[in-house]
């Protein structure tokens, strides 16, 4: 008669613990270097755009000359100044606004780069910069086109009338205006590049 049975040995199998949750994805050093280079590129482009905008503004506000012109045998004194044209005033106003916008962005970006932080603090900040760059790029295009029409009229005169080419006696004034317009369109081109870079950065942020 069997009084009892021996208890079987306990068999314990230790299973590896499964970590539930999402793994955190960290940027590799290569990605960090690429982002830093892109940020530096944007800062350089903004600084260059600031220089061209200030140059366009300075050339326009110093465009002034006094001379004489002969119309139908009469010598008529001429005094030309940038403030006599609404188109030139519009270009000065837009160039000044763009310069202020760029100075503000450079101060913010420069301070964050010095601290080692990303130049764009959030996605909303990125969209705000994108909107500002796009609006000012279109405004520069509008101001440059408006000023170009007036400058072209000064160079060619009005056909079928006795009004001559005003830029012959006022060549220094016209040269400054034309150079200012060229720098305005160059600033517009740089802002357009910044708009594209803004879109690329926003699309890369998930």
mmCIF file of C-alpha atoms in Angstrom:
data_model
loop_
_atom_site.group_PDB
_atom_site.id
_atom_site.type_symbol
_atom_site.label_atom_id
_atom_site.label_comp_id
_atom_site.label_asym_id
_atom_site.label_seq_id
_atom_site.Cartn_x
_atom_site.Cartn_y
_atom_site.Cartn_z
ATOM 1 C CA UNK A 1 0.000 0.000 0.000
ATOM 2 C CA UNK A 2 1.340 3.313 -0.995
ATOM 3 C CA UNK A 3 0.904 5.828 1.730
ATOM 4 C CA UNK A 4 1.781 8.842 -0.447
ATOM 5 C CA UNK A 5 3.359 10.077 -3.625
ATOM 6 C CA UNK A 6 6.473 12.177 -3.937
ATOM 7 C CA UNK A 7 5.711 15.719 -5.132
ATOM 8 C CA UNK A 8 7.114 16.352 -8.625
ATOM 9 C CA UNK A 9 9.927 18.911 -8.791
ATOM 10 C CA UNK A 10 8.909 22.479 -9.620
ATOM 11 C CA UNK A 11 9.954 23.460 -13.122
ATOM 12 C CA UNK A 12 10.178 27.197 -13.670
ATOM 13 C CA UNK A 13 10.844 28.638 -17.065
ATOM 14 C CA UNK A 14 11.913 32.262 -17.081
ATOM 15 C CA UNK A 15 10.713 34.024 -20.161
ATOM 16 C CA UNK A 16 12.407 37.191 -21.360
ATOM 17 C CA UNK A 17 10.512 40.242 -20.345
ATOM 18 C CA UNK A 18 8.809 41.977 -23.186
ATOM 19 C CA UNK A 19 8.988 45.730 -23.127
ATOM 20 C CA UNK A 20 5.690 47.141 -24.027
ATOM 21 C CA UNK A 21 5.743 50.577 -25.502
ATOM 22 C CA UNK A 22 7.181 52.499 -28.395
ATOM 23 C CA UNK A 23 10.904 52.801 -28.813
ATOM 24 C CA UNK A 24 12.124 56.372 -28.863
ATOM 25 C CA UNK A 25 13.758 57.344 -32.124
ATOM 26 C CA UNK A 26 16.709 59.601 -31.682
ATOM 27 C CA UNK A 27 18.362 61.569 -34.424
ATOM 28 C CA UNK A 28 21.688 60.252 -35.523
ATOM 29 C CA UNK A 29 24.718 62.541 -35.390
ATOM 30 C CA UNK A 30 24.651 62.693 -39.197
ATOM 31 C CA UNK A 31 21.076 63.987 -39.217
ATOM 32 C CA UNK A 32 21.987 66.555 -36.592
ATOM 33 C CA UNK A 33 24.894 67.806 -38.703
ATOM 34 C CA UNK A 34 22.692 68.046 -41.791
ATOM 35 C CA UNK A 35 20.076 70.030 -39.870
ATOM 36 C CA UNK A 36 22.731 72.351 -38.474
ATOM 37 C CA UNK A 37 24.152 72.983 -41.961
ATOM 38 C CA UNK A 38 20.647 73.741 -43.282
ATOM 39 C CA UNK A 39 20.060 76.186 -40.438
ATOM 40 C CA UNK A 40 23.371 77.927 -41.078
ATOM 41 C CA UNK A 41 22.539 78.137 -44.775
ATOM 42 C CA UNK A 42 19.250 79.863 -43.988
ATOM 43 C CA UNK A 43 20.984 82.317 -41.671
ATOM 44 C CA UNK A 44 23.529 83.164 -44.384
ATOM 45 C CA UNK A 45 20.770 83.641 -46.970
ATOM 46 C CA UNK A 46 18.850 85.922 -44.612
ATOM 47 C CA UNK A 47 21.978 87.977 -43.939
ATOM 48 C CA UNK A 48 22.639 88.281 -47.684
ATOM 49 C CA UNK A 49 19.020 89.242 -48.320
ATOM 50 C CA UNK A 50 19.291 91.880 -45.594
ATOM 51 C CA UNK A 51 22.345 93.368 -47.321
ATOM 52 C CA UNK A 52 20.612 93.519 -50.706
ATOM 53 C CA UNK A 53 17.437 95.007 -49.215
ATOM 54 C CA UNK A 54 19.346 97.713 -47.344
ATOM 55 C CA UNK A 55 21.366 98.438 -50.499
ATOM 56 C CA UNK A 56 18.184 98.837 -52.558
ATOM 57 C CA UNK A 57 16.723 101.081 -49.878
ATOM 58 C CA UNK A 58 19.865 103.226 -49.613
ATOM 59 C CA UNK A 59 20.211 103.683 -53.370
ATOM 60 C CA UNK A 60 16.590 104.704 -53.755
ATOM 61 C CA UNK A 61 16.441 107.237 -50.904
ATOM 62 C CA UNK A 62 19.625 108.910 -52.222
ATOM 63 C CA UNK A 63 18.298 109.152 -55.793
ATOM 64 C CA UNK A 64 18.045 112.904 -56.428
ATOM 65 C CA UNK A 65 19.382 115.197 -59.147
ATOM 66 C CA UNK A 66 18.831 118.666 -60.619
ATOM 67 C CA UNK A 67 19.418 119.493 -64.285
ATOM 68 C CA UNK A 68 17.867 121.231 -67.317
ATOM 69 C CA UNK A 69 16.102 119.886 -70.377
ATOM 70 C CA UNK A 70 15.218 121.456 -73.724
ATOM 71 C CA UNK A 71 11.620 121.089 -74.905
ATOM 72 C CA UNK A 72 10.515 122.892 -78.089
ATOM 73 C CA UNK A 73 13.508 125.214 -77.830
ATOM 74 C CA UNK A 74 12.883 126.143 -74.195
ATOM 75 C CA UNK A 75 15.273 125.264 -71.381
ATOM 76 C CA UNK A 76 13.281 123.822 -68.515
ATOM 77 C CA UNK A 77 14.869 123.162 -65.119
ATOM 78 C CA UNK A 78 14.383 119.659 -63.803
ATOM 79 C CA UNK A 79 14.562 118.406 -60.268
ATOM 80 C CA UNK A 80 13.975 114.708 -59.784
ATOM 81 C CA UNK A 81 13.690 112.902 -56.463
ATOM 82 C CA UNK A 82 12.553 109.437 -55.469
ATOM 83 C CA UNK A 83 9.741 110.815 -53.294
ATOM 84 C CA UNK A 84 8.085 112.364 -56.358
ATOM 85 C CA UNK A 85 6.918 108.903 -57.458
ATOM 86 C CA UNK A 86 4.449 106.745 -55.524
ATOM 87 C CA UNK A 87 6.051 103.635 -57.051
ATOM 88 C CA UNK A 88 9.458 104.567 -55.670
ATOM 89 C CA UNK A 89 7.937 105.355 -52.273
ATOM 90 C CA UNK A 90 6.268 101.949 -52.330
ATOM 91 C CA UNK A 91 9.620 100.273 -53.044
ATOM 92 C CA UNK A 92 11.251 102.156 -50.158
ATOM 93 C CA UNK A 93 8.480 101.163 -47.765
ATOM 94 C CA UNK A 94 8.568 97.483 -48.747
ATOM 95 C CA UNK A 95 12.376 97.345 -48.622
ATOM 96 C CA UNK A 96 12.341 98.860 -45.128
ATOM 97 C CA UNK A 97 9.696 96.364 -43.956
ATOM 98 C CA UNK A 98 11.688 93.445 -45.404
ATOM 99 C CA UNK A 99 14.855 94.670 -43.696
ATOM 100 C CA UNK A 100 13.071 94.825 -40.327
ATOM 101 C CA UNK A 101 11.629 91.338 -40.873
ATOM 102 C CA UNK A 102 15.060 89.939 -41.683
ATOM 103 C CA UNK A 103 16.735 91.665 -38.738
ATOM 104 C CA UNK A 104 14.152 90.172 -36.375
ATOM 105 C CA UNK A 105 14.578 86.680 -37.810
ATOM 106 C CA UNK A 106 18.373 86.948 -37.702
ATOM 107 C CA UNK A 107 18.304 87.994 -34.053
ATOM 108 C CA UNK A 108 16.060 85.060 -33.150
ATOM 109 C CA UNK A 109 17.959 82.517 -35.254
ATOM 110 C CA UNK A 110 21.379 83.776 -34.157
ATOM 111 C CA UNK A 111 20.523 83.645 -30.475
ATOM 112 C CA UNK A 112 19.159 80.103 -30.777
ATOM 113 C CA UNK A 113 22.210 78.951 -32.750
ATOM 114 C CA UNK A 114 24.527 80.328 -30.069
ATOM 115 C CA UNK A 115 22.591 78.369 -27.429
ATOM 116 C CA UNK A 116 22.749 75.237 -29.565
ATOM 117 C CA UNK A 117 18.966 75.117 -30.033
ATOM 118 C CA UNK A 118 17.091 74.621 -33.336
ATOM 119 C CA UNK A 119 16.368 77.905 -35.115
ATOM 120 C CA UNK A 120 12.700 76.903 -35.422
ATOM 121 C CA UNK A 121 11.271 76.233 -31.990
ATOM 122 C CA UNK A 122 7.990 74.659 -33.127
ATOM 123 C CA UNK A 123 5.950 73.809 -36.174
ATOM 124 C CA UNK A 124 3.768 76.880 -35.652
ATOM 125 C CA UNK A 125 6.905 79.010 -35.559
ATOM 126 C CA UNK A 126 7.993 77.449 -38.841
ATOM 127 C CA UNK A 127 4.666 78.200 -40.499
ATOM 128 C CA UNK A 128 4.852 81.792 -39.261
ATOM 129 C CA UNK A 129 8.309 82.266 -40.798
ATOM 130 C CA UNK A 130 7.129 80.646 -44.038
ATOM 131 C CA UNK A 131 4.139 82.989 -44.271
ATOM 132 C CA UNK A 132 6.279 86.061 -43.586
ATOM 133 C CA UNK A 133 8.912 85.112 -46.164
ATOM 134 C CA UNK A 134 6.285 84.408 -48.805
ATOM 135 C CA UNK A 135 4.348 87.628 -48.214
ATOM 136 C CA UNK A 136 7.481 89.785 -48.349
ATOM 137 C CA UNK A 137 8.789 87.985 -51.435
ATOM 138 C CA UNK A 138 5.552 88.777 -53.284
ATOM 139 C CA UNK A 139 5.615 92.353 -51.975
ATOM 140 C CA UNK A 140 9.158 92.843 -53.275
ATOM 141 C CA UNK A 141 8.145 91.501 -56.662
ATOM 142 C CA UNK A 142 5.217 93.921 -56.748
ATOM 143 C CA UNK A 143 7.353 96.897 -55.670
ATOM 144 C CA UNK A 144 10.108 96.081 -58.151
ATOM 145 C CA UNK A 145 7.644 95.706 -61.026
ATOM 146 C CA UNK A 146 5.898 98.967 -60.188
ATOM 147 C CA UNK A 147 9.178 100.877 -59.966
ATOM 148 C CA UNK A 148 10.419 99.274 -63.188
ATOM 149 C CA UNK A 149 7.505 100.683 -65.170
ATOM 150 C CA UNK A 150 8.264 104.223 -63.986
ATOM 151 C CA UNK A 151 12.001 103.790 -64.604
ATOM 152 C CA UNK A 152 11.334 102.457 -68.099
ATOM 153 C CA UNK A 153 9.169 105.497 -68.870
ATOM 154 C CA UNK A 154 11.963 107.796 -67.710
ATOM 155 C CA UNK A 155 14.413 106.053 -70.021
ATOM 156 C CA UNK A 156 12.263 105.883 -73.149
ATOM 157 C CA UNK A 157 10.052 108.955 -72.783
ATOM 158 C CA UNK A 158 6.541 109.033 -74.199
ATOM 159 C CA UNK A 159 6.175 108.276 -77.890
ATOM 160 C CA UNK A 160 4.379 110.658 -80.247
ATOM 161 C CA UNK A 161 4.828 113.513 -77.778
ATOM 162 C CA UNK A 162 7.430 116.197 -77.201
ATOM 163 C CA UNK A 163 8.452 114.642 -73.895
ATOM 164 C CA UNK A 164 12.032 113.376 -74.312
ATOM 165 C CA UNK A 165 14.184 110.857 -72.522
ATOM 166 C CA UNK A 166 14.473 112.295 -68.997
ATOM 167 C CA UNK A 167 17.371 110.020 -68.110
ATOM 168 C CA UNK A 168 19.769 111.830 -70.456
ATOM 169 C CA UNK A 169 19.953 114.970 -68.292
ATOM 170 C CA UNK A 170 19.196 112.980 -65.118
ATOM 171 C CA UNK A 171 21.501 110.045 -65.709
ATOM 172 C CA UNK A 172 22.773 109.834 -62.113
ATOM 173 C CA UNK A 173 19.235 109.708 -60.757
ATOM 174 C CA UNK A 174 18.153 107.049 -63.235
ATOM 175 C CA UNK A 175 21.242 104.932 -62.631
ATOM 176 C CA UNK A 176 20.588 104.865 -58.888
ATOM 177 C CA UNK A 177 16.945 103.982 -59.409
ATOM 178 C CA UNK A 178 17.779 101.187 -61.855
ATOM 179 C CA UNK A 179 20.416 99.712 -59.551
ATOM 180 C CA UNK A 180 17.988 99.864 -56.633
ATOM 181 C CA UNK A 181 15.395 97.957 -58.658
ATOM 182 C CA UNK A 182 17.969 95.281 -59.550
ATOM 183 C CA UNK A 183 18.811 94.769 -55.871
ATOM 184 C CA UNK A 184 15.089 94.636 -55.081
ATOM 185 C CA UNK A 185 14.541 91.751 -57.483
ATOM 186 C CA UNK A 186 17.666 90.031 -56.130
ATOM 187 C CA UNK A 187 16.215 90.296 -52.616
ATOM 188 C CA UNK A 188 12.971 88.811 -53.933
ATOM 189 C CA UNK A 189 14.924 85.904 -55.441
ATOM 190 C CA UNK A 190 16.707 85.224 -52.131
ATOM 191 C CA UNK A 191 13.425 85.290 -50.218
ATOM 192 C CA UNK A 192 11.949 82.859 -52.745
ATOM 193 C CA UNK A 193 14.825 80.462 -52.007
ATOM 194 C CA UNK A 194 14.131 80.854 -48.291
ATOM 195 C CA UNK A 195 10.459 80.039 -48.899
ATOM 196 C CA UNK A 196 11.464 76.784 -50.609
ATOM 197 C CA UNK A 197 13.786 75.914 -47.717
ATOM 198 C CA UNK A 198 10.987 76.695 -45.266
ATOM 199 C CA UNK A 199 8.702 74.248 -47.072
ATOM 200 C CA UNK A 200 11.374 71.539 -47.091
ATOM 201 C CA UNK A 201 11.973 71.927 -43.350
ATOM 202 C CA UNK A 202 8.284 71.880 -42.556
ATOM 203 C CA UNK A 203 7.736 68.775 -44.660
ATOM 204 C CA UNK A 204 10.611 67.007 -42.903
ATOM 205 C CA UNK A 205 9.108 67.650 -39.446
ATOM 206 C CA UNK A 206 6.526 65.005 -38.544
#
